[in-house]
Amino acid sequence: MTTLGDIATKVRSKNAGPFWLTVDIFCGTERAFQEISQGLQTSEVARIFQIEPTNLKRFDIPDLAVIKLSMPRPQVQGTAADRDMHGASFANLLVEMPI
């Protein structure tokens, strides 16, 4: 079984302000971009992040061979309930996702 981490050059997540997170999937090549773009199911990503699919914004950028996903943070950044102040751990949830 091929995973997102096997195909993508890099998968990273970070803050997009105190209320949003963004996950960037760097594909590296046009071929990898096509494979990931076609195989990455937005509904499955939403399920993994435990959010409604309508709350997940997806941007496929073929000129850069990048797929960007943006979503509301589960907790506002910096609150006592926030376990990942920088949003860096969210990418790990996608790396093992089958493509």
GROMACS .gro file of N, CA, C and O in nm:
model
  396
    1MET      N    1   0.084  -0.117   0.000
    1MET     CA    2   0.000   0.000   0.000
    1MET      C    3   0.089   0.125   0.000
    1MET      O    4   0.179   0.139   0.081
    2THR      N    5   0.063   0.215  -0.094
    2THR     CA    6   0.138   0.339  -0.105
    2THR      C    7   0.072   0.447  -0.020
    2THR      O    8  -0.048   0.464  -0.023
    3THR      N    9   0.154   0.518   0.056
    3THR     CA   10   0.102   0.624   0.142
    3THR      C   11   0.139   0.761   0.086
    3THR      O   12   0.228   0.773   0.000
    4LEU      N   13   0.074   0.862   0.138
    4LEU     CA   14   0.104   0.999   0.098
    4LEU      C   15   0.251   1.031   0.123
    4LEU      O   16   0.319   1.091   0.039
    5GLY      N   17   0.304   0.987   0.234
    5GLY     CA   18   0.444   1.010   0.268
    5GLY      C   19   0.541   0.943   0.173
    5GLY      O   20   0.654   0.990   0.157
    6ASP      N   21   0.499   0.833   0.109
    6ASP     CA   22   0.584   0.765   0.011
    6ASP      C   23   0.599   0.846  -0.117
    6ASP      O   24   0.700   0.837  -0.185
    7ILE      N   25   0.496   0.923  -0.152
    7ILE     CA   26   0.494   0.994  -0.280
    7ILE      C   27   0.537   1.140  -0.266
    7ILE      O   28   0.615   1.189  -0.347
    8ALA      N   29   0.489   1.207  -0.165
    8ALA     CA   30   0.516   1.350  -0.148
    8ALA      C   31   0.660   1.374  -0.107
    8ALA      O   32   0.721   1.294  -0.036
    9THR      N   33   0.713   1.488  -0.152
    9THR     CA   34   0.847   1.529  -0.111
    9THR      C   35   0.847   1.574   0.034
    9THR      O   36   0.938   1.544   0.109
   10LYS      N   37   0.741   1.647   0.072
   10LYS     CA   38   0.730   1.697   0.209
   10LYS      C   39   0.584   1.725   0.240
   10LYS      O   40   0.510   1.772   0.156
   11VAL      N   41   0.545   1.697   0.364
   11VAL     CA   42   0.412   1.732   0.414
   11VAL      C   43   0.436   1.809   0.543
   11VAL      O   44   0.503   1.759   0.634
   12ARG      N   45   0.385   1.932   0.548
   12ARG     CA   46   0.405   2.012   0.668
   12ARG      C   47   0.275   2.082   0.706
   12ARG      O   48   0.190   2.108   0.622
   13SER      N   49   0.263   2.112   0.832
   13SER     CA   50   0.147   2.187   0.880
   13SER      C   51   0.197   2.302   0.965
   13SER      O   52   0.306   2.297   1.023
   14LYS      N   53   0.114   2.407   0.971
   14LYS     CA   54   0.153   2.525   1.047
   14LYS      C   55   0.030   2.610   1.074
   14LYS      O   56  -0.077   2.586   1.017
   15ASN      N   57   0.047   2.709   1.157
   15ASN     CA   58  -0.059   2.803   1.186
   15ASN      C   59  -0.091   2.885   1.063
   15ASN      O   60  -0.003   2.917   0.983
   16ALA      N   61  -0.215   2.921   1.052
   16ALA     CA   62  -0.259   3.020   0.953
   16ALA      C   63  -0.340   3.123   1.031
   16ALA      O   64  -0.453   3.153   0.999
   17GLY      N   65  -0.282   3.170   1.139
   17GLY     CA   66  -0.350   3.259   1.231
   17GLY      C   67  -0.394   3.180   1.354
   17GLY      O   68  -0.378   3.059   1.360
   18PRO      N   69  -0.451   3.246   1.452
   18PRO     CA   70  -0.488   3.177   1.576
   18PRO      C   71  -0.610   3.087   1.563
   18PRO      O   72  -0.637   3.005   1.651
   19PHE      N   73  -0.683   3.097   1.452
   19PHE     CA   74  -0.806   3.020   1.437
   19PHE      C   75  -0.800   2.916   1.325
   19PHE      O   76  -0.893   2.837   1.311
   20TRP      N   77  -0.695   2.916   1.243
   20TRP     CA   78  -0.686   2.826   1.127
   20TRP      C   79  -0.551   2.756   1.123
   20TRP      O   80  -0.450   2.808   1.172
   21LEU      N   81  -0.552   2.638   1.063
   21LEU     CA   82  -0.431   2.560   1.034
   21LEU      C   83  -0.421   2.541   0.884
   21LEU      O   84  -0.523   2.537   0.814
   22THR      N   85  -0.301   2.523   0.835
   22THR     CA   86  -0.283   2.488   0.696
   22THR      C   87  -0.186   2.371   0.686
   22THR      O   88  -0.091   2.361   0.764
   23VAL      N   89  -0.215   2.281   0.594
   23VAL     CA   90  -0.127   2.167   0.566
   23VAL      C   91  -0.084   2.181   0.421
   23VAL      O   92  -0.168   2.195   0.331
   24ASP      N   93   0.047   2.180   0.398
   24ASP     CA   94   0.102   2.190   0.264
   24ASP      C   95   0.160   2.055   0.224
   24ASP      O   96   0.240   1.997   0.299
   25ILE      N   97   0.119   2.007   0.108
   25ILE     CA   98   0.172   1.882   0.054
   25ILE      C   99   0.255   1.918  -0.068
   25ILE      O  100   0.202   1.959  -0.171
   26PHE      N  101   0.387   1.907  -0.054
   26PHE     CA  102   0.479   1.937  -0.163
   26PHE      C  103   0.503   1.808  -0.241
   26PHE      O  104   0.559   1.712  -0.188
   27CYS      N  105   0.459   1.807  -0.366
   27CYS     CA  106   0.464   1.684  -0.445
   27CYS      C  107   0.597   1.665  -0.518
   27CYS      O  108   0.636   1.552  -0.545
   28GLY      N  109   0.665   1.772  -0.552
   28GLY     CA  110   0.796   1.761  -0.615
   28GLY      C  111   0.795   1.751  -0.766
   28GLY      O  112   0.870   1.819  -0.833
   29THR      N  113   0.709   1.667  -0.821
   29THR     CA  114   0.702   1.649  -0.965
   29THR      C  115   0.556   1.658  -1.012
   29THR      O  116   0.463   1.640  -0.933
   30GLU      N  117   0.541   1.682  -1.140
   30GLU     CA  118   0.406   1.688  -1.195
   30GLU      C  119   0.336   1.552  -1.183
   30GLU      O  120   0.218   1.545  -1.153
   31ARG      N  121   0.412   1.447  -1.204
   31ARG     CA  122   0.354   1.312  -1.194
   31ARG      C  123   0.306   1.283  -1.052
   31ARG      O  124   0.196   1.232  -1.031
   32ALA      N  125   0.389   1.317  -0.953
   32ALA     CA  126   0.350   1.296  -0.813
   32ALA      C  127   0.229   1.383  -0.779
   32ALA      O  128   0.138   1.338  -0.709
   33PHE      N  129   0.228   1.506  -0.830
   33PHE     CA  130   0.114   1.595  -0.806
   33PHE      C  131  -0.015   1.532  -0.858
   33PHE      O  132  -0.117   1.532  -0.789
   34GLN      N  133  -0.011   1.480  -0.981
   34GLN     CA  134  -0.130   1.419  -1.040
   34GLN      C  135  -0.176   1.298  -0.958
   34GLN      O  136  -0.295   1.281  -0.932
   35GLU      N  137  -0.081   1.216  -0.917
   35GLU     CA  138  -0.115   1.095  -0.839
   35GLU      C  139  -0.177   1.132  -0.704
   35GLU      O  140  -0.280   1.075  -0.665
   36ILE      N  141  -0.118   1.228  -0.636
   36ILE     CA  142  -0.171   1.269  -0.506
   36ILE      C  143  -0.303   1.342  -0.522
   36ILE      O  144  -0.399   1.316  -0.449
   37SER      N  145  -0.310   1.433  -0.619
   37SER     CA  146  -0.432   1.510  -0.640
   37SER      C  147  -0.552   1.421  -0.668
   37SER      O  148  -0.661   1.442  -0.618
   38GLN      N  149  -0.530   1.318  -0.749
   38GLN     CA  150  -0.639   1.226  -0.783
   38GLN      C  151  -0.671   1.129  -0.670
   38GLN      O  152  -0.785   1.088  -0.652
   39GLY      N  153  -0.571   1.090  -0.593
   39GLY     CA  154  -0.590   0.991  -0.488
   39GLY      C  155  -0.630   1.045  -0.352
   39GLY      O  156  -0.683   0.973  -0.268
   40LEU      N  157  -0.607   1.174  -0.331
   40LEU     CA  158  -0.635   1.235  -0.201
   40LEU      C  159  -0.784   1.272  -0.195
   40LEU      O  160  -0.829   1.360  -0.267
   41GLN      N  161  -0.856   1.203  -0.112
   41GLN     CA  162  -0.999   1.227  -0.097
   41GLN      C  163  -1.022   1.329   0.013
   41GLN      O  164  -0.988   1.305   0.129
   42THR      N  165  -1.081   1.441  -0.023
   42THR     CA  166  -1.105   1.548   0.073
   42THR      C  167  -1.192   1.500   0.189
   42THR      O  168  -1.168   1.536   0.304
   43SER      N  169  -1.288   1.416   0.161
   43SER     CA  170  -1.375   1.364   0.268
   43SER      C  171  -1.296   1.277   0.366
   43SER      O  172  -1.322   1.280   0.487
   44GLU      N  173  -1.197   1.204   0.317
   44GLU     CA  174  -1.114   1.121   0.405
   44GLU      C  175  -1.023   1.209   0.491
   44GLU      O  176  -1.001   1.181   0.609
   45VAL      N  177  -0.970   1.315   0.433
   45VAL     CA  178  -0.888   1.410   0.509
   45VAL      C  179  -0.972   1.472   0.620
   45VAL      O  180  -0.929   1.480   0.736
   46ALA      N  181  -1.093   1.512   0.589
   46ALA     CA  182  -1.183   1.569   0.690
   46ALA      C  183  -1.211   1.468   0.800
   46ALA      O  184  -1.215   1.505   0.919
   47ARG      N  185  -1.230   1.343   0.763
   47ARG     CA  186  -1.254   1.238   0.864
   47ARG      C  187  -1.133   1.225   0.957
   47ARG      O  188  -1.148   1.217   1.079
   48ILE      N  189  -1.014   1.224   0.900
   48ILE     CA  190  -0.891   1.210   0.981
   48ILE      C  191  -0.878   1.327   1.079
   48ILE      O  192  -0.842   1.308   1.194
   49PHE      N  193  -0.909   1.448   1.033
   49PHE     CA  194  -0.899   1.565   1.120
   49PHE      C  195  -1.024   1.588   1.205
   49PHE      O  196  -1.032   1.685   1.281
   50GLN      N  197  -1.122   1.500   1.190
   50GLN     CA  198  -1.245   1.505   1.268
   50GLN      C  199  -1.317   1.639   1.253
   50GLN      O  200  -1.357   1.702   1.352
   51ILE      N  201  -1.332   1.680   1.127
   51ILE     CA  202  -1.406   1.803   1.097
   51ILE      C  203  -1.506   1.773   0.986
   51ILE      O  204  -1.495   1.671   0.917
   52GLU      N  205  -1.601   1.860   0.970
   52GLU     CA  206  -1.697   1.848   0.861
   52GLU      C  207  -1.627   1.877   0.729
   52GLU      O  208  -1.546   1.971   0.722
   53PRO      N  209  -1.655   1.799   0.624
   53PRO     CA  210  -1.590   1.825   0.494
   53PRO      C  211  -1.611   1.968   0.443
   53PRO      O  212  -1.524   2.023   0.375
   54THR      N  213  -1.723   2.029   0.477
   54THR     CA  214  -1.748   2.166   0.433
   54THR      C  215  -1.655   2.268   0.501
   54THR      O  216  -1.642   2.380   0.452
   55ASN      N  217  -1.592   2.229   0.612
   55ASN     CA  218  -1.498   2.318   0.681
   55ASN      C  219  -1.355   2.305   0.631
   55ASN      O  220  -1.268   2.379   0.676
   56LEU      N  221  -1.330   2.211   0.542
   56LEU     CA  222  -1.197   2.189   0.488
   56LEU      C  223  -1.185   2.257   0.353
   56LEU      O  224  -1.263   2.230   0.262
   57LYS      N  225  -1.089   2.348   0.341
   57LYS     CA  226  -1.064   2.418   0.215
   57LYS      C  227  -0.945   2.352   0.147
   57LYS      O  228  -0.841   2.332   0.209
   58ARG      N  229  -0.962   2.318   0.020
   58ARG     CA  230  -0.855   2.251  -0.054
   58ARG      C  231  -0.817   2.335  -0.175
   58ARG      O  232  -0.903   2.379  -0.250
   59PHE      N  233  -0.686   2.352  -0.193
   59PHE     CA  234  -0.634   2.428  -0.306
   59PHE      C  235  -0.528   2.343  -0.376
   59PHE      O  236  -0.422   2.317  -0.320
   60ASP      N  237  -0.558   2.299  -0.497
   60ASP     CA  238  -0.461   2.226  -0.578
   60ASP      C  239  -0.390   2.328  -0.667
   60ASP      O  240  -0.456   2.400  -0.743
   61ILE      N  241  -0.259   2.337  -0.656
   61ILE     CA  242  -0.181   2.437  -0.729
   61ILE      C  243  -0.083   2.365  -0.821
   61ILE      O  244   0.032   2.338  -0.782
   62PRO      N  245  -0.126   2.330  -0.943
   62PRO     CA  246  -0.041   2.250  -1.031
   62PRO      C  247   0.090   2.318  -1.071
   62PRO      O  248   0.191   2.250  -1.087
   63ASP      N  249   0.091   2.449  -1.086
   63ASP     CA  250   0.215   2.518  -1.126
   63ASP      C  251   0.326   2.501  -1.024
   63ASP      O  252   0.444   2.506  -1.059
   64LEU      N  253   0.289   2.481  -0.898
   64LEU     CA  254   0.388   2.462  -0.792
   64LEU      C  255   0.397   2.317  -0.747
   64LEU      O  256   0.481   2.285  -0.662
   65ALA      N  257   0.310   2.230  -0.799
   65ALA     CA  258   0.301   2.090  -0.757
   65ALA      C  259   0.278   2.082  -0.605
   65ALA      O  260   0.345   2.007  -0.534
   66VAL      N  261   0.181   2.162  -0.559
   66VAL     CA  262   0.150   2.170  -0.417
   66VAL      C  263  -0.001   2.159  -0.398
   66VAL      O  264  -0.079   2.210  -0.478
   67ILE      N  265  -0.041   2.091  -0.293
   67ILE     CA  266  -0.180   2.088  -0.250
   67ILE      C  267  -0.183   2.148  -0.110
   67ILE      O  268  -0.107   2.107  -0.022
   68LYS      N  269  -0.269   2.247  -0.092
   68LYS     CA  270  -0.282   2.316   0.037
   68LYS      C  271  -0.420   2.286   0.094
   68LYS      O  272  -0.520   2.295   0.024
   69LEU      N  273  -0.422   2.250   0.219
   69LEU     CA  274  -0.545   2.224   0.292
   69LEU      C  275  -0.552   2.322   0.409
   69LEU      O  276  -0.455   2.336   0.482
   70SER      N  277  -0.665   2.389   0.424
   70SER     CA  278  -0.684   2.480   0.536
   70SER      C  279  -0.810   2.443   0.612
   70SER      O  280  -0.909   2.402   0.551
   71MET      N  281  -0.802   2.456   0.744
   71MET     CA  282  -0.915   2.417   0.828
   71MET      C  283  -0.912   2.495   0.958
   71MET      O  284  -0.806   2.544   0.998
   72PRO      N  285  -1.026   2.506   1.024
   72PRO     CA  286  -1.027   2.570   1.155
   72PRO      C  287  -0.946   2.488   1.255
   72PRO      O  288  -0.946   2.364   1.251
   73ARG      N  289  -0.876   2.557   1.343
   73ARG     CA  290  -0.803   2.487   1.449
   73ARG      C  291  -0.903   2.422   1.544
   73ARG      O  292  -1.009   2.480   1.572
   74PRO      N  293  -0.871   2.305   1.599
   74PRO     CA  294  -0.962   2.243   1.696
   74PRO      C  295  -0.973   2.326   1.824
   74PRO      O  296  -1.075   2.324   1.891
   75GLN      N  297  -0.866   2.397   1.858
   75GLN     CA  298  -0.865   2.487   1.974
   75GLN      C  299  -0.798   2.617   1.929
   75GLN      O  300  -0.705   2.615   1.849
   76VAL      N  301  -0.843   2.728   1.982
   76VAL     CA  302  -0.779   2.856   1.950
   76VAL      C  303  -0.634   2.851   1.998
   76VAL      O  304  -0.606   2.802   2.108
   77GLN      N  305  -0.544   2.900   1.913
   77GLN     CA  306  -0.401   2.896   1.946
   77GLN      C  307  -0.373   2.967   2.078
   77GLN      O  308  -0.420   3.078   2.103
   78GLY      N  309  -0.295   2.899   2.163
   78GLY     CA  310  -0.250   2.960   2.288
   78GLY      C  311  -0.341   2.942   2.407
   78GLY      O  312  -0.305   2.980   2.518
   79THR      N  313  -0.461   2.885   2.386
   79THR     CA  314  -0.549   2.862   2.500
   79THR      C  315  -0.499   2.741   2.579
   79THR      O  316  -0.414   2.665   2.533
   80ALA      N  317  -0.551   2.723   2.697
   80ALA     CA  318  -0.508   2.613   2.783
   80ALA      C  319  -0.535   2.477   2.717
   80ALA      O  320  -0.462   2.381   2.741
   81ALA      N  321  -0.636   2.469   2.632
   81ALA     CA  322  -0.670   2.342   2.567
   81ALA      C  323  -0.586   2.315   2.441
   81ALA      O  324  -0.590   2.206   2.386
   82ASP      N  325  -0.507   2.412   2.396
   82ASP     CA  326  -0.426   2.397   2.275
   82ASP      C  327  -0.303   2.312   2.305
   82ASP      O  328  -0.217   2.351   2.383
   83ARG      N  329  -0.295   2.194   2.241
   83ARG     CA  330  -0.184   2.103   2.266
   83ARG      C  331  -0.072   2.116   2.163
   83ARG      O  332   0.030   2.050   2.174
   84ASP      N  333  -0.094   2.197   2.059
   84ASP     CA  334   0.007   2.216   1.955
   84ASP      C  335   0.006   2.362   1.912
   84ASP      O  336  -0.060   2.400   1.816
   85MET      N  337   0.078   2.443   1.984
   85MET     CA  338   0.075   2.588   1.964
   85MET      C  339   0.111   2.630   1.821
   85MET      O  340   0.058   2.728   1.770
   86HIS      N  341   0.199   2.555   1.756
   86HIS     CA  342   0.245   2.593   1.622
   86HIS      C  343   0.171   2.517   1.511
   86HIS      O  344   0.190   2.546   1.394
   87GLY      N  345   0.091   2.418   1.546
   87GLY     CA  346   0.018   2.342   1.446
   87GLY      C  347   0.104   2.244   1.368
   87GLY      O  348   0.062   2.191   1.265
   88ALA      N  349   0.223   2.217   1.415
   88ALA     CA  350   0.319   2.136   1.339
   88ALA      C  351   0.287   1.986   1.339
   88ALA      O  352   0.331   1.915   1.248
   89SER      N  353   0.213   1.937   1.433
   89SER     CA  354   0.191   1.792   1.442
   89SER      C  355   0.079   1.742   1.350
   89SER      O  356   0.067   1.622   1.328
   90PHE      N  357   0.000   1.830   1.295
   90PHE     CA  358  -0.114   1.787   1.215
   90PHE      C  359  -0.072   1.718   1.085
   90PHE      O  360  -0.143   1.633   1.034
   91ALA      N  361   0.042   1.752   1.030
   91ALA     CA  362   0.090   1.688   0.908
   91ALA      C  363   0.111   1.539   0.929
   91ALA      O  364   0.088   1.459   0.838
   92ASN      N  365   0.153   1.501   1.049
   92ASN     CA  366   0.179   1.360   1.077
   92ASN      C  367   0.056   1.273   1.060
   92ASN      O  368   0.066   1.155   1.031
   93LEU      N  369  -0.061   1.331   1.077
   93LEU     CA  370  -0.184   1.253   1.062
   93LEU      C  371  -0.208   1.212   0.916
   93LEU      O  372  -0.276   1.113   0.891
   94LEU      N  373  -0.151   1.287   0.823
   94LEU     CA  374  -0.174   1.257   0.680
   94LEU      C  375  -0.064   1.172   0.617
   94LEU      O  376  -0.089   1.106   0.516
   95VAL      N  377   0.055   1.172   0.672
   95VAL     CA  378   0.168   1.104   0.609
   95VAL      C  379   0.140   0.956   0.585
   95VAL      O  380   0.179   0.901   0.482
   96GLU      N  381   0.072   0.891   0.675
   96GLU     CA  382   0.044   0.747   0.662
   96GLU      C  383  -0.086   0.718   0.587
   96GLU      O  384  -0.126   0.602   0.574
   97MET      N  385  -0.151   0.821   0.534
   97MET     CA  386  -0.277   0.803   0.463
   97MET      C  387  -0.254   0.730   0.330
   97MET      O  388  -0.168   0.770   0.251
   98PRO      N  389  -0.329   0.624   0.302
   98PRO     CA  390  -0.314   0.553   0.174
   98PRO      C  391  -0.357   0.641   0.056
   98PRO      O  392  -0.455   0.715   0.065
   99ILE      N  393  -0.283   0.632  -0.051
   99ILE     CA  394  -0.316   0.705  -0.174
   99ILE      C  395  -0.340   0.602  -0.284
   99ILE      O  396  -0.266   0.512  -0.304
   0.00000   0.00000   0.00000
